[in-house]
Amino acid sequence: MNISDLLVSSFNWEELKSLRETGPEAEKYFAELFAYGNEDYMLPRFPDLTENLVLLDKICEDQKIHSLLKQELKDCLNGRYYTDELLDNATAMNATSVNLWYRTIVPEFIEKAHARNLAVFVYTANQPEEWKALAEAGVDGIFTD
């Protein structure tokens, strides 16, 4: 096997850093509200904002923390953390692709990545209708179970 045969993928999202700045009071909600809340990246538990907000209402009574977490859920689901800085870092590392959660990808980011000659792979989409929508959005590959 040659080095050129390897693909290295990593999760390292700025969103966790941003959210953790809210303090330990908010962290107690991470494991329940985010699918991977105890990891180095954050993915909302559900693909739909409404479902996430129902859960948030159920588990968090503190209005300040509730407001912060509500905004974070919106930001995650709208691709806020898919930035030019992420693309700059990928390009600087000579990456060939960016690998993103399919529920948060936006067509504008796909276009920006392609403009930098970066492929866009998404994970983990398991339904044929999701695959079709992602292909139409311009992704280059889909990880599935």
mmCIF file of N, CA and C in Angstrom:
data_model
loop_
_atom_site.group_PDB
_atom_site.id
_atom_site.type_symbol
_atom_site.label_atom_id
_atom_site.label_comp_id
_atom_site.label_asym_id
_atom_site.label_seq_id
_atom_site.Cartn_x
_atom_site.Cartn_y
_atom_site.Cartn_z
ATOM 1 N N MET A 1 0.840 -1.179 0.000
ATOM 2 C CA MET A 1 0.000 0.000 0.000
ATOM 3 C C MET A 1 0.885 1.242 0.000
ATOM 4 N N ASN A 2 0.478 2.220 -0.770
ATOM 5 C CA ASN A 2 1.199 3.478 -0.848
ATOM 6 C C ASN A 2 0.450 4.560 -0.073
ATOM 7 N N ILE A 3 1.181 5.583 0.327
ATOM 8 C CA ILE A 3 0.555 6.726 0.995
ATOM 9 C C ILE A 3 -0.581 7.279 0.148
ATOM 10 N N SER A 4 -0.417 7.291 -1.146
ATOM 11 C CA SER A 4 -1.444 7.837 -2.037
ATOM 12 C C SER A 4 -2.723 7.005 -2.027
ATOM 13 N N ASP A 5 -2.661 5.791 -1.464
ATOM 14 C CA ASP A 5 -3.840 4.932 -1.382
ATOM 15 C C ASP A 5 -4.685 5.211 -0.138
ATOM 16 N N LEU A 6 -4.199 6.050 0.752
ATOM 17 C CA LEU A 6 -4.886 6.286 2.021
ATOM 18 C C LEU A 6 -5.796 7.506 1.964
ATOM 19 N N LEU A 7 -6.905 7.397 2.669
ATOM 20 C CA LEU A 7 -7.800 8.525 2.886
ATOM 21 C C LEU A 7 -7.919 8.696 4.389
ATOM 22 N N VAL A 8 -7.567 9.860 4.881
ATOM 23 C CA VAL A 8 -7.647 10.146 6.309
ATOM 24 C C VAL A 8 -8.786 11.122 6.526
ATOM 25 N N SER A 9 -9.667 10.801 7.463
ATOM 26 C CA SER A 9 -10.827 11.638 7.765
ATOM 27 C C SER A 9 -10.814 11.968 9.249
ATOM 28 N N SER A 10 -11.227 13.181 9.583
ATOM 29 C CA SER A 10 -11.205 13.597 10.981
ATOM 30 C C SER A 10 -12.379 14.504 11.277
ATOM 31 N N PHE A 11 -12.928 14.399 12.486
ATOM 32 C CA PHE A 11 -13.943 15.326 12.982
ATOM 33 C C PHE A 11 -13.235 16.336 13.876
ATOM 34 N N ASN A 12 -13.389 17.604 13.567
ATOM 35 C CA ASN A 12 -12.765 18.643 14.388
ATOM 36 C C ASN A 12 -13.546 19.924 14.169
ATOM 37 N N TRP A 13 -14.684 20.034 14.759
ATOM 38 C CA TRP A 13 -15.576 21.147 14.490
ATOM 39 C C TRP A 13 -15.419 22.272 15.493
ATOM 40 N N GLU A 14 -15.445 23.470 14.991
ATOM 41 C CA GLU A 14 -15.401 24.653 15.836
ATOM 42 C C GLU A 14 -16.683 24.809 16.653
ATOM 43 N N GLU A 15 -17.756 24.155 16.225
ATOM 44 C CA GLU A 15 -19.022 24.309 16.933
ATOM 45 C C GLU A 15 -18.935 23.842 18.381
ATOM 46 N N LEU A 16 -18.191 22.783 18.633
ATOM 47 C CA LEU A 16 -18.067 22.306 20.001
ATOM 48 C C LEU A 16 -17.390 23.351 20.861
ATOM 49 N N LYS A 17 -16.315 23.919 20.350
ATOM 50 C CA LYS A 17 -15.611 24.976 21.081
ATOM 51 C C LYS A 17 -16.559 26.128 21.382
ATOM 52 N N SER A 18 -17.313 26.529 20.393
ATOM 53 C CA SER A 18 -18.256 27.632 20.556
ATOM 54 C C SER A 18 -19.303 27.308 21.611
ATOM 55 N N LEU A 19 -19.866 26.123 21.526
ATOM 56 C CA LEU A 19 -20.913 25.756 22.471
ATOM 57 C C LEU A 19 -20.368 25.562 23.875
ATOM 58 N N ARG A 20 -19.175 24.999 23.978
ATOM 59 C CA ARG A 20 -18.605 24.761 25.307
ATOM 60 C C ARG A 20 -18.306 26.071 26.033
ATOM 61 N N GLU A 21 -18.196 27.166 25.279
ATOM 62 C CA GLU A 21 -17.972 28.458 25.911
ATOM 63 C C GLU A 21 -19.172 28.907 26.733
ATOM 64 N N THR A 22 -20.313 28.254 26.557
ATOM 65 C CA THR A 22 -21.492 28.585 27.353
ATOM 66 C C THR A 22 -21.328 28.130 28.794
ATOM 67 N N GLY A 23 -20.371 27.260 29.038
ATOM 68 C CA GLY A 23 -20.064 26.836 30.393
ATOM 69 C C GLY A 23 -20.604 25.463 30.725
ATOM 70 N N PRO A 24 -20.213 24.952 31.876
ATOM 71 C CA PRO A 24 -20.596 23.604 32.281
ATOM 72 C C PRO A 24 -22.108 23.455 32.494
ATOM 73 N N GLU A 25 -22.812 24.553 32.718
ATOM 74 C CA GLU A 25 -24.255 24.470 32.910
ATOM 75 C C GLU A 25 -24.925 23.876 31.672
ATOM 76 N N ALA A 26 -24.431 24.220 30.488
ATOM 77 C CA ALA A 26 -25.024 23.727 29.246
ATOM 78 C C ALA A 26 -24.553 22.317 28.913
ATOM 79 N N GLU A 27 -23.361 21.947 29.350
ATOM 80 C CA GLU A 27 -22.800 20.656 28.970
ATOM 81 C C GLU A 27 -23.639 19.478 29.439
ATOM 82 N N LYS A 28 -24.389 19.635 30.519
ATOM 83 C CA LYS A 28 -25.186 18.511 31.007
ATOM 84 C C LYS A 28 -26.284 18.117 30.025
ATOM 85 N N TYR A 29 -26.581 18.988 29.059
ATOM 86 C CA TYR A 29 -27.610 18.686 28.059
ATOM 87 C C TYR A 29 -27.032 18.069 26.787
ATOM 88 N N PHE A 30 -25.724 18.130 26.609
ATOM 89 C CA PHE A 30 -25.111 17.713 25.352
ATOM 90 C C PHE A 30 -25.440 16.267 24.982
ATOM 91 N N ALA A 31 -25.242 15.333 25.916
ATOM 92 C CA ALA A 31 -25.402 13.916 25.595
ATOM 93 C C ALA A 31 -26.818 13.585 25.151
ATOM 94 N N GLU A 32 -27.794 14.296 25.692
ATOM 95 C CA GLU A 32 -29.178 14.007 25.326
ATOM 96 C C GLU A 32 -29.633 14.772 24.093
ATOM 97 N N LEU A 33 -29.148 15.987 23.938
ATOM 98 C CA LEU A 33 -29.625 16.861 22.873
ATOM 99 C C LEU A 33 -28.877 16.654 21.558
ATOM 100 N N PHE A 34 -27.622 16.279 21.634
ATOM 101 C CA PHE A 34 -26.803 16.085 20.442
ATOM 102 C C PHE A 34 -26.464 14.614 20.295
ATOM 103 N N ALA A 35 -26.456 14.143 19.065
ATOM 104 C CA ALA A 35 -26.235 12.718 18.803
ATOM 105 C C ALA A 35 -24.876 12.249 19.313
ATOM 106 N N TYR A 36 -23.879 13.105 19.235
ATOM 107 C CA TYR A 36 -22.539 12.761 19.692
ATOM 108 C C TYR A 36 -22.056 13.820 20.676
ATOM 109 N N GLY A 37 -22.876 14.120 21.641
ATOM 110 C CA GLY A 37 -22.631 15.238 22.542
ATOM 111 C C GLY A 37 -21.406 15.132 23.415
ATOM 112 N N ASN A 38 -20.847 13.955 23.560
ATOM 113 C CA ASN A 38 -19.652 13.812 24.387
ATOM 114 C C ASN A 38 -18.400 13.641 23.551
ATOM 115 N N GLU A 39 -18.501 13.899 22.258
ATOM 116 C CA GLU A 39 -17.377 13.763 21.348
ATOM 117 C C GLU A 39 -16.818 15.141 21.014
ATOM 118 N N ASP A 40 -15.891 15.164 20.074
ATOM 119 C CA ASP A 40 -15.283 16.421 19.660
ATOM 120 C C ASP A 40 -16.032 17.090 18.516
ATOM 121 N N TYR A 41 -17.265 16.715 18.325
ATOM 122 C CA TYR A 41 -18.098 17.358 17.320
ATOM 123 C C TYR A 41 -19.544 17.240 17.761
ATOM 124 N N MET A 42 -20.388 18.074 17.240
ATOM 125 C CA MET A 42 -21.777 18.113 17.681
ATOM 126 C C MET A 42 -22.701 17.928 16.483
ATOM 127 N N LEU A 43 -23.623 17.000 16.588
ATOM 128 C CA LEU A 43 -24.643 16.801 15.582
ATOM 129 C C LEU A 43 -25.981 16.764 16.311
ATOM 130 N N PRO A 44 -26.924 17.592 15.897
ATOM 131 C CA PRO A 44 -28.235 17.539 16.562
ATOM 132 C C PRO A 44 -28.807 16.125 16.498
ATOM 133 N N ARG A 45 -29.535 15.753 17.521
ATOM 134 C CA ARG A 45 -30.086 14.401 17.620
ATOM 135 C C ARG A 45 -31.010 14.071 16.453
ATOM 136 N N PHE A 46 -31.816 15.036 16.032
ATOM 137 C CA PHE A 46 -32.791 14.808 14.964
ATOM 138 C C PHE A 46 -32.481 15.698 13.760
ATOM 139 N N PRO A 47 -32.869 15.273 12.551
ATOM 140 C CA PRO A 47 -32.609 16.088 11.365
ATOM 141 C C PRO A 47 -33.525 17.301 11.254
ATOM 142 N N ASP A 48 -34.601 17.296 12.018
ATOM 143 C CA ASP A 48 -35.602 18.356 11.956
ATOM 144 C C ASP A 48 -35.480 19.263 13.177
ATOM 145 N N LEU A 49 -35.449 20.562 12.950
ATOM 146 C CA LEU A 49 -35.320 21.505 14.066
ATOM 147 C C LEU A 49 -36.455 21.351 15.065
ATOM 148 N N THR A 50 -37.672 21.167 14.579
ATOM 149 C CA THR A 50 -38.831 21.071 15.469
ATOM 150 C C THR A 50 -38.670 19.934 16.466
ATOM 151 N N GLU A 51 -38.243 18.766 15.997
ATOM 152 C CA GLU A 51 -38.049 17.630 16.904
ATOM 153 C C GLU A 51 -36.996 17.939 17.963
ATOM 154 N N ASN A 52 -35.927 18.605 17.554
ATOM 155 C CA ASN A 52 -34.878 18.985 18.507
ATOM 156 C C ASN A 52 -35.392 19.976 19.532
ATOM 157 N N LEU A 53 -36.215 20.920 19.095
ATOM 158 C CA LEU A 53 -36.752 21.915 20.024
ATOM 159 C C LEU A 53 -37.738 21.301 21.011
ATOM 160 N N VAL A 54 -38.500 20.304 20.585
ATOM 161 C CA VAL A 54 -39.391 19.593 21.510
ATOM 162 C C VAL A 54 -38.559 18.938 22.602
ATOM 163 N N LEU A 55 -37.482 18.278 22.210
ATOM 164 C CA LEU A 55 -36.589 17.657 23.192
ATOM 165 C C LEU A 55 -35.966 18.709 24.101
ATOM 166 N N LEU A 56 -35.504 19.800 23.524
ATOM 167 C CA LEU A 56 -34.902 20.867 24.322
ATOM 168 C C LEU A 56 -35.892 21.408 25.340
ATOM 169 N N ASP A 57 -37.124 21.641 24.926
ATOM 170 C CA ASP A 57 -38.157 22.124 25.854
ATOM 171 C C ASP A 57 -38.369 21.148 27.006
ATOM 172 N N LYS A 58 -38.264 19.884 26.699
ATOM 173 C CA LYS A 58 -38.493 18.834 27.694
ATOM 174 C C LYS A 58 -37.379 18.769 28.736
ATOM 175 N N ILE A 59 -36.146 18.986 28.305
ATOM 176 C CA ILE A 59 -35.010 18.744 29.206
ATOM 177 C C ILE A 59 -34.398 19.996 29.820
ATOM 178 N N CYS A 60 -34.682 21.177 29.281
ATOM 179 C CA CYS A 60 -33.989 22.379 29.754
ATOM 180 C C CYS A 60 -34.973 23.475 30.129
ATOM 181 N N GLU A 61 -34.996 23.797 31.405
ATOM 182 C CA GLU A 61 -35.888 24.853 31.890
ATOM 183 C C GLU A 61 -35.184 26.202 32.009
ATOM 184 N N ASP A 62 -33.871 26.208 32.065
ATOM 185 C CA ASP A 62 -33.108 27.448 32.190
ATOM 186 C C ASP A 62 -33.212 28.219 30.872
ATOM 187 N N GLN A 63 -33.860 29.363 30.880
ATOM 188 C CA GLN A 63 -34.140 30.111 29.656
ATOM 189 C C GLN A 63 -32.884 30.618 28.953
ATOM 190 N N LYS A 64 -31.866 30.995 29.716
ATOM 191 C CA LYS A 64 -30.632 31.467 29.098
ATOM 192 C C LYS A 64 -29.945 30.335 28.327
ATOM 193 N N ILE A 65 -29.809 29.197 28.974
ATOM 194 C CA ILE A 65 -29.174 28.049 28.333
ATOM 195 C C ILE A 65 -30.053 27.547 27.196
ATOM 196 N N HIS A 66 -31.356 27.524 27.411
ATOM 197 C CA HIS A 66 -32.303 27.097 26.375
ATOM 198 C C HIS A 66 -32.112 27.939 25.109
ATOM 199 N N SER A 67 -32.001 29.233 25.287
ATOM 200 C CA SER A 67 -31.831 30.141 24.151
ATOM 201 C C SER A 67 -30.522 29.864 23.404
ATOM 202 N N LEU A 68 -29.447 29.657 24.151
ATOM 203 C CA LEU A 68 -28.149 29.355 23.538
ATOM 204 C C LEU A 68 -28.188 28.032 22.775
ATOM 205 N N LEU A 69 -28.779 27.015 23.394
ATOM 206 C CA LEU A 69 -28.846 25.708 22.755
ATOM 207 C C LEU A 69 -29.770 25.732 21.537
ATOM 208 N N LYS A 70 -30.845 26.482 21.609
ATOM 209 C CA LYS A 70 -31.749 26.609 20.466
ATOM 210 C C LYS A 70 -31.021 27.212 19.272
ATOM 211 N N GLN A 71 -30.238 28.261 19.516
ATOM 212 C CA GLN A 71 -29.477 28.878 18.434
ATOM 213 C C GLN A 71 -28.432 27.920 17.887
ATOM 214 N N GLU A 72 -27.793 27.165 18.769
ATOM 215 C CA GLU A 72 -26.779 26.209 18.335
ATOM 216 C C GLU A 72 -27.394 25.130 17.450
ATOM 217 N N LEU A 73 -28.562 24.648 17.812
ATOM 218 C CA LEU A 73 -29.250 23.661 16.986
ATOM 219 C C LEU A 73 -29.538 24.224 15.598
ATOM 220 N N LYS A 74 -30.021 25.455 15.553
ATOM 221 C CA LYS A 74 -30.296 26.105 14.262
ATOM 222 C C LYS A 74 -29.016 26.226 13.446
ATOM 223 N N ASP A 75 -27.948 26.676 14.095
ATOM 224 C CA ASP A 75 -26.672 26.859 13.401
ATOM 225 C C ASP A 75 -26.140 25.538 12.848
ATOM 226 N N CYS A 76 -26.205 24.491 13.657
ATOM 227 C CA CYS A 76 -25.716 23.186 13.208
ATOM 228 C C CYS A 76 -26.504 22.692 12.006
ATOM 229 N N LEU A 77 -27.822 22.816 12.070
ATOM 230 C CA LEU A 77 -28.673 22.290 10.995
ATOM 231 C C LEU A 77 -28.625 23.148 9.737
ATOM 232 N N ASN A 78 -28.151 24.373 9.845
ATOM 233 C CA ASN A 78 -28.063 25.255 8.682
ATOM 234 C C ASN A 78 -26.656 25.366 8.116
ATOM 235 N N GLY A 79 -25.750 24.505 8.577
ATOM 236 C CA GLY A 79 -24.401 24.484 8.018
ATOM 237 C C GLY A 79 -23.528 25.662 8.407
ATOM 238 N N ARG A 80 -23.815 26.310 9.523
ATOM 239 C CA ARG A 80 -23.047 27.497 9.932
ATOM 240 C C ARG A 80 -21.548 27.223 10.069
ATOM 241 N N TYR A 81 -21.213 26.007 10.450
ATOM 242 C CA TYR A 81 -19.809 25.708 10.719
ATOM 243 C C TYR A 81 -19.050 25.263 9.479
ATOM 244 N N TYR A 82 -19.734 25.196 8.352
ATOM 245 C CA TYR A 82 -19.070 24.891 7.099
ATOM 246 C C TYR A 82 -18.664 26.219 6.481
ATOM 247 N N THR A 83 -17.460 26.646 6.806
ATOM 248 C CA THR A 83 -17.003 27.995 6.502
ATOM 249 C C THR A 83 -15.840 28.009 5.521
ATOM 250 N N ASP A 84 -15.509 29.209 5.084
ATOM 251 C CA ASP A 84 -14.315 29.387 4.259
ATOM 252 C C ASP A 84 -13.071 28.967 5.033
ATOM 253 N N GLU A 85 -13.060 29.179 6.340
ATOM 254 C CA GLU A 85 -11.913 28.771 7.154
ATOM 255 C C GLU A 85 -11.723 27.257 7.094
ATOM 256 N N LEU A 86 -12.813 26.511 7.142
ATOM 257 C CA LEU A 86 -12.721 25.064 7.019
ATOM 258 C C LEU A 86 -12.106 24.693 5.672
ATOM 259 N N LEU A 87 -12.562 25.353 4.614
ATOM 260 C CA LEU A 87 -12.017 25.091 3.279
ATOM 261 C C LEU A 87 -10.564 25.529 3.170
ATOM 262 N N ASP A 88 -10.219 26.650 3.799
ATOM 263 C CA ASP A 88 -8.828 27.111 3.814
ATOM 264 C C ASP A 88 -7.932 26.057 4.475
ATOM 265 N N ASN A 89 -8.389 25.542 5.612
ATOM 266 C CA ASN A 89 -7.601 24.533 6.322
ATOM 267 C C ASN A 89 -7.476 23.252 5.510
ATOM 268 N N ALA A 90 -8.559 22.835 4.895
ATOM 269 C CA ALA A 90 -8.514 21.626 4.063
ATOM 270 C C ALA A 90 -7.534 21.804 2.909
ATOM 271 N N THR A 91 -7.585 22.956 2.268
ATOM 272 C CA THR A 91 -6.690 23.244 1.155
ATOM 273 C C THR A 91 -5.235 23.304 1.626
ATOM 274 N N ALA A 92 -4.996 23.943 2.756
ATOM 275 C CA ALA A 92 -3.635 24.061 3.289
ATOM 276 C C ALA A 92 -3.046 22.695 3.638
ATOM 277 N N MET A 93 -3.910 21.748 4.010
ATOM 278 C CA MET A 93 -3.445 20.404 4.348
ATOM 279 C C MET A 93 -3.365 19.494 3.120
ATOM 280 N N ASN A 94 -3.613 20.085 1.945
ATOM 281 C CA ASN A 94 -3.641 19.301 0.706
ATOM 282 C C ASN A 94 -4.677 18.188 0.752
ATOM 283 N N ALA A 95 -5.777 18.459 1.435
ATOM 284 C CA ALA A 95 -6.869 17.486 1.479
ATOM 285 C C ALA A 95 -7.477 17.364 0.088
ATOM 286 N N THR A 96 -8.055 16.237 -0.166
ATOM 287 C CA THR A 96 -8.741 16.035 -1.440
ATOM 288 C C THR A 96 -10.250 16.126 -1.281
ATOM 289 N N SER A 97 -10.721 16.120 -0.016
ATOM 290 C CA SER A 97 -12.160 16.182 0.207
ATOM 291 C C SER A 97 -12.469 16.740 1.586
ATOM 292 N N VAL A 98 -13.730 17.100 1.750
ATOM 293 C CA VAL A 98 -14.285 17.386 3.068
ATOM 294 C C VAL A 98 -15.432 16.403 3.260
ATOM 295 N N ASN A 99 -15.546 15.886 4.474
ATOM 296 C CA ASN A 99 -16.556 14.878 4.787
ATOM 297 C C ASN A 99 -17.500 15.462 5.826
ATOM 298 N N LEU A 100 -18.772 15.575 5.472
ATOM 299 C CA LEU A 100 -19.724 16.326 6.276
ATOM 300 C C LEU A 100 -20.981 15.512 6.547
ATOM 301 N N TRP A 101 -21.695 15.893 7.590
ATOM 302 C CA TRP A 101 -22.958 15.228 7.909
ATOM 303 C C TRP A 101 -23.996 15.638 6.882
ATOM 304 N N TYR A 102 -24.631 14.671 6.273
ATOM 305 C CA TYR A 102 -25.559 14.948 5.171
ATOM 306 C C TYR A 102 -26.735 15.825 5.575
ATOM 307 N N ARG A 103 -27.106 15.822 6.827
ATOM 308 C CA ARG A 103 -28.270 16.597 7.265
ATOM 309 C C ARG A 103 -27.986 18.093 7.385
ATOM 310 N N THR A 104 -26.728 18.464 7.314
ATOM 311 C CA THR A 104 -26.379 19.871 7.507
ATOM 312 C C THR A 104 -25.694 20.501 6.307
ATOM 313 N N ILE A 105 -25.558 19.770 5.244
ATOM 314 C CA ILE A 105 -24.863 20.292 4.068
ATOM 315 C C ILE A 105 -25.767 21.262 3.301
ATOM 316 N N VAL A 106 -25.170 22.326 2.792
ATOM 317 C CA VAL A 106 -25.922 23.293 1.993
ATOM 318 C C VAL A 106 -25.251 23.423 0.622
ATOM 319 N N PRO A 107 -26.058 23.605 -0.433
ATOM 320 C CA PRO A 107 -25.494 23.653 -1.794
ATOM 321 C C PRO A 107 -24.406 24.715 -1.976
ATOM 322 N N GLU A 108 -24.524 25.844 -1.316
ATOM 323 C CA GLU A 108 -23.520 26.905 -1.451
ATOM 324 C C GLU A 108 -22.145 26.427 -0.993
ATOM 325 N N PHE A 109 -22.122 25.634 0.068
ATOM 326 C CA PHE A 109 -20.849 25.129 0.560
ATOM 327 C C PHE A 109 -20.264 24.110 -0.414
ATOM 328 N N ILE A 110 -21.112 23.279 -0.980
ATOM 329 C CA ILE A 110 -20.644 22.306 -1.968
ATOM 330 C C ILE A 110 -19.983 23.040 -3.130
ATOM 331 N N GLU A 111 -20.612 24.105 -3.598
ATOM 332 C CA GLU A 111 -20.051 24.894 -4.700
ATOM 333 C C GLU A 111 -18.706 25.494 -4.321
ATOM 334 N N LYS A 112 -18.612 26.035 -3.106
ATOM 335 C CA LYS A 112 -17.342 26.614 -2.659
ATOM 336 C C LYS A 112 -16.245 25.549 -2.581
ATOM 337 N N ALA A 113 -16.588 24.367 -2.074
ATOM 338 C CA ALA A 113 -15.601 23.293 -1.978
ATOM 339 C C ALA A 113 -15.140 22.870 -3.373
ATOM 340 N N HIS A 114 -16.086 22.723 -4.275
ATOM 341 C CA HIS A 114 -15.732 22.327 -5.642
ATOM 342 C C HIS A 114 -14.863 23.385 -6.319
ATOM 343 N N ALA A 115 -15.114 24.649 -6.027
ATOM 344 C CA ALA A 115 -14.302 25.729 -6.605
ATOM 345 C C ALA A 115 -12.851 25.631 -6.150
ATOM 346 N N ARG A 116 -12.604 24.962 -5.025
ATOM 347 C CA ARG A 116 -11.243 24.756 -4.517
ATOM 348 C C ARG A 116 -10.723 23.355 -4.853
ATOM 349 N N ASN A 117 -11.415 22.697 -5.757
ATOM 350 C CA ASN A 117 -11.050 21.339 -6.169
ATOM 351 C C ASN A 117 -11.114 20.328 -5.029
ATOM 352 N N LEU A 118 -12.021 20.544 -4.104
ATOM 353 C CA LEU A 118 -12.254 19.598 -3.019
ATOM 354 C C LEU A 118 -13.534 18.819 -3.306
ATOM 355 N N ALA A 119 -13.458 17.511 -3.166
ATOM 356 C CA ALA A 119 -14.655 16.686 -3.263
ATOM 357 C C ALA A 119 -15.444 16.838 -1.964
ATOM 358 N N VAL A 120 -16.730 16.594 -2.043
ATOM 359 C CA VAL A 120 -17.599 16.658 -0.864
ATOM 360 C C VAL A 120 -18.247 15.291 -0.677
ATOM 361 N N PHE A 121 -17.898 14.646 0.442
ATOM 362 C CA PHE A 121 -18.506 13.370 0.814
ATOM 363 C C PHE A 121 -19.370 13.608 2.042
ATOM 364 N N VAL A 122 -20.487 12.911 2.112
ATOM 365 C CA VAL A 122 -21.394 13.077 3.247
ATOM 366 C C VAL A 122 -21.633 11.733 3.917
ATOM 367 N N TYR A 123 -21.934 11.774 5.187
ATOM 368 C CA TYR A 123 -22.205 10.573 5.974
ATOM 369 C C TYR A 123 -23.474 10.790 6.777
ATOM 370 N N THR A 124 -24.078 9.935 7.306
ATOM 371 C CA THR A 124 -24.362 8.573 6.938
ATOM 372 C C THR A 124 -25.808 8.566 6.460
ATOM 373 N N ALA A 125 -26.005 8.612 5.179
ATOM 374 C CA ALA A 125 -27.341 8.633 4.575
ATOM 375 C C ALA A 125 -27.698 7.216 4.149
ATOM 376 N N ASN A 126 -28.849 6.732 4.569
ATOM 377 C CA ASN A 126 -29.210 5.343 4.321
ATOM 378 C C ASN A 126 -30.439 5.141 3.436
ATOM 379 N N GLN A 127 -31.116 6.210 3.078
ATOM 380 C CA GLN A 127 -32.352 6.077 2.305
ATOM 381 C C GLN A 127 -32.144 6.515 0.855
ATOM 382 N N PRO A 128 -32.684 5.751 -0.098
ATOM 383 C CA PRO A 128 -32.532 6.114 -1.511
ATOM 384 C C PRO A 128 -33.004 7.529 -1.839
ATOM 385 N N GLU A 129 -34.056 8.002 -1.198
ATOM 386 C CA GLU A 129 -34.510 9.373 -1.476
ATOM 387 C C GLU A 129 -33.495 10.408 -0.980
ATOM 388 N N GLU A 130 -32.786 10.074 0.097
ATOM 389 C CA GLU A 130 -31.713 10.960 0.578
ATOM 390 C C GLU A 130 -30.565 10.959 -0.427
ATOM 391 N N TRP A 131 -30.217 9.795 -0.940
ATOM 392 C CA TRP A 131 -29.124 9.690 -1.907
ATOM 393 C C TRP A 131 -29.418 10.528 -3.145
ATOM 394 N N LYS A 132 -30.659 10.451 -3.606
ATOM 395 C CA LYS A 132 -31.038 11.198 -4.802
ATOM 396 C C LYS A 132 -30.913 12.701 -4.551
ATOM 397 N N ALA A 133 -31.443 13.167 -3.423
ATOM 398 C CA ALA A 133 -31.372 14.600 -3.101
ATOM 399 C C ALA A 133 -29.933 15.061 -2.956
ATOM 400 N N LEU A 134 -29.097 14.255 -2.337
ATOM 401 C CA LEU A 134 -27.688 14.616 -2.156
ATOM 402 C C LEU A 134 -26.951 14.647 -3.483
ATOM 403 N N ALA A 135 -27.244 13.692 -4.352
ATOM 404 C CA ALA A 135 -26.626 13.685 -5.682
ATOM 405 C C ALA A 135 -27.048 14.931 -6.454
ATOM 406 N N GLU A 136 -28.319 15.289 -6.357
ATOM 407 C CA GLU A 136 -28.806 16.488 -7.037
ATOM 408 C C GLU A 136 -28.177 17.758 -6.464
ATOM 409 N N ALA A 137 -27.830 17.727 -5.166
ATOM 410 C CA ALA A 137 -27.185 18.887 -4.538
ATOM 411 C C ALA A 137 -25.725 19.012 -4.949
ATOM 412 N N GLY A 138 -25.157 17.926 -5.499
ATOM 413 C CA GLY A 138 -23.799 18.004 -6.015
ATOM 414 C C GLY A 138 -22.736 17.299 -5.201
ATOM 415 N N VAL A 139 -23.111 16.499 -4.204
ATOM 416 C CA VAL A 139 -22.077 15.796 -3.437
ATOM 417 C C VAL A 139 -21.380 14.776 -4.328
ATOM 418 N N ASP A 140 -20.160 14.449 -3.970
ATOM 419 C CA ASP A 140 -19.338 13.537 -4.765
ATOM 420 C C ASP A 140 -19.399 12.099 -4.291
ATOM 421 N N GLY A 141 -19.833 11.903 -3.065
ATOM 422 C CA GLY A 141 -19.920 10.548 -2.536
ATOM 423 C C GLY A 141 -20.718 10.538 -1.256
ATOM 424 N N ILE A 142 -21.260 9.357 -0.943
ATOM 425 C CA ILE A 142 -22.128 9.214 0.222
ATOM 426 C C ILE A 142 -21.675 7.988 1.026
ATOM 427 N N PHE A 143 -21.429 8.178 2.304
ATOM 428 C CA PHE A 143 -21.179 7.066 3.206
ATOM 429 C C PHE A 143 -22.539 6.567 3.678
ATOM 430 N N THR A 144 -22.697 5.263 3.719
ATOM 431 C CA THR A 144 -23.959 4.660 4.137
ATOM 432 C C THR A 144 -23.693 3.419 4.965
ATOM 433 N N ASP A 145 -24.688 3.020 5.722
ATOM 434 C CA ASP A 145 -24.573 1.779 6.478
ATOM 435 C C ASP A 145 -24.911 0.607 5.574
#
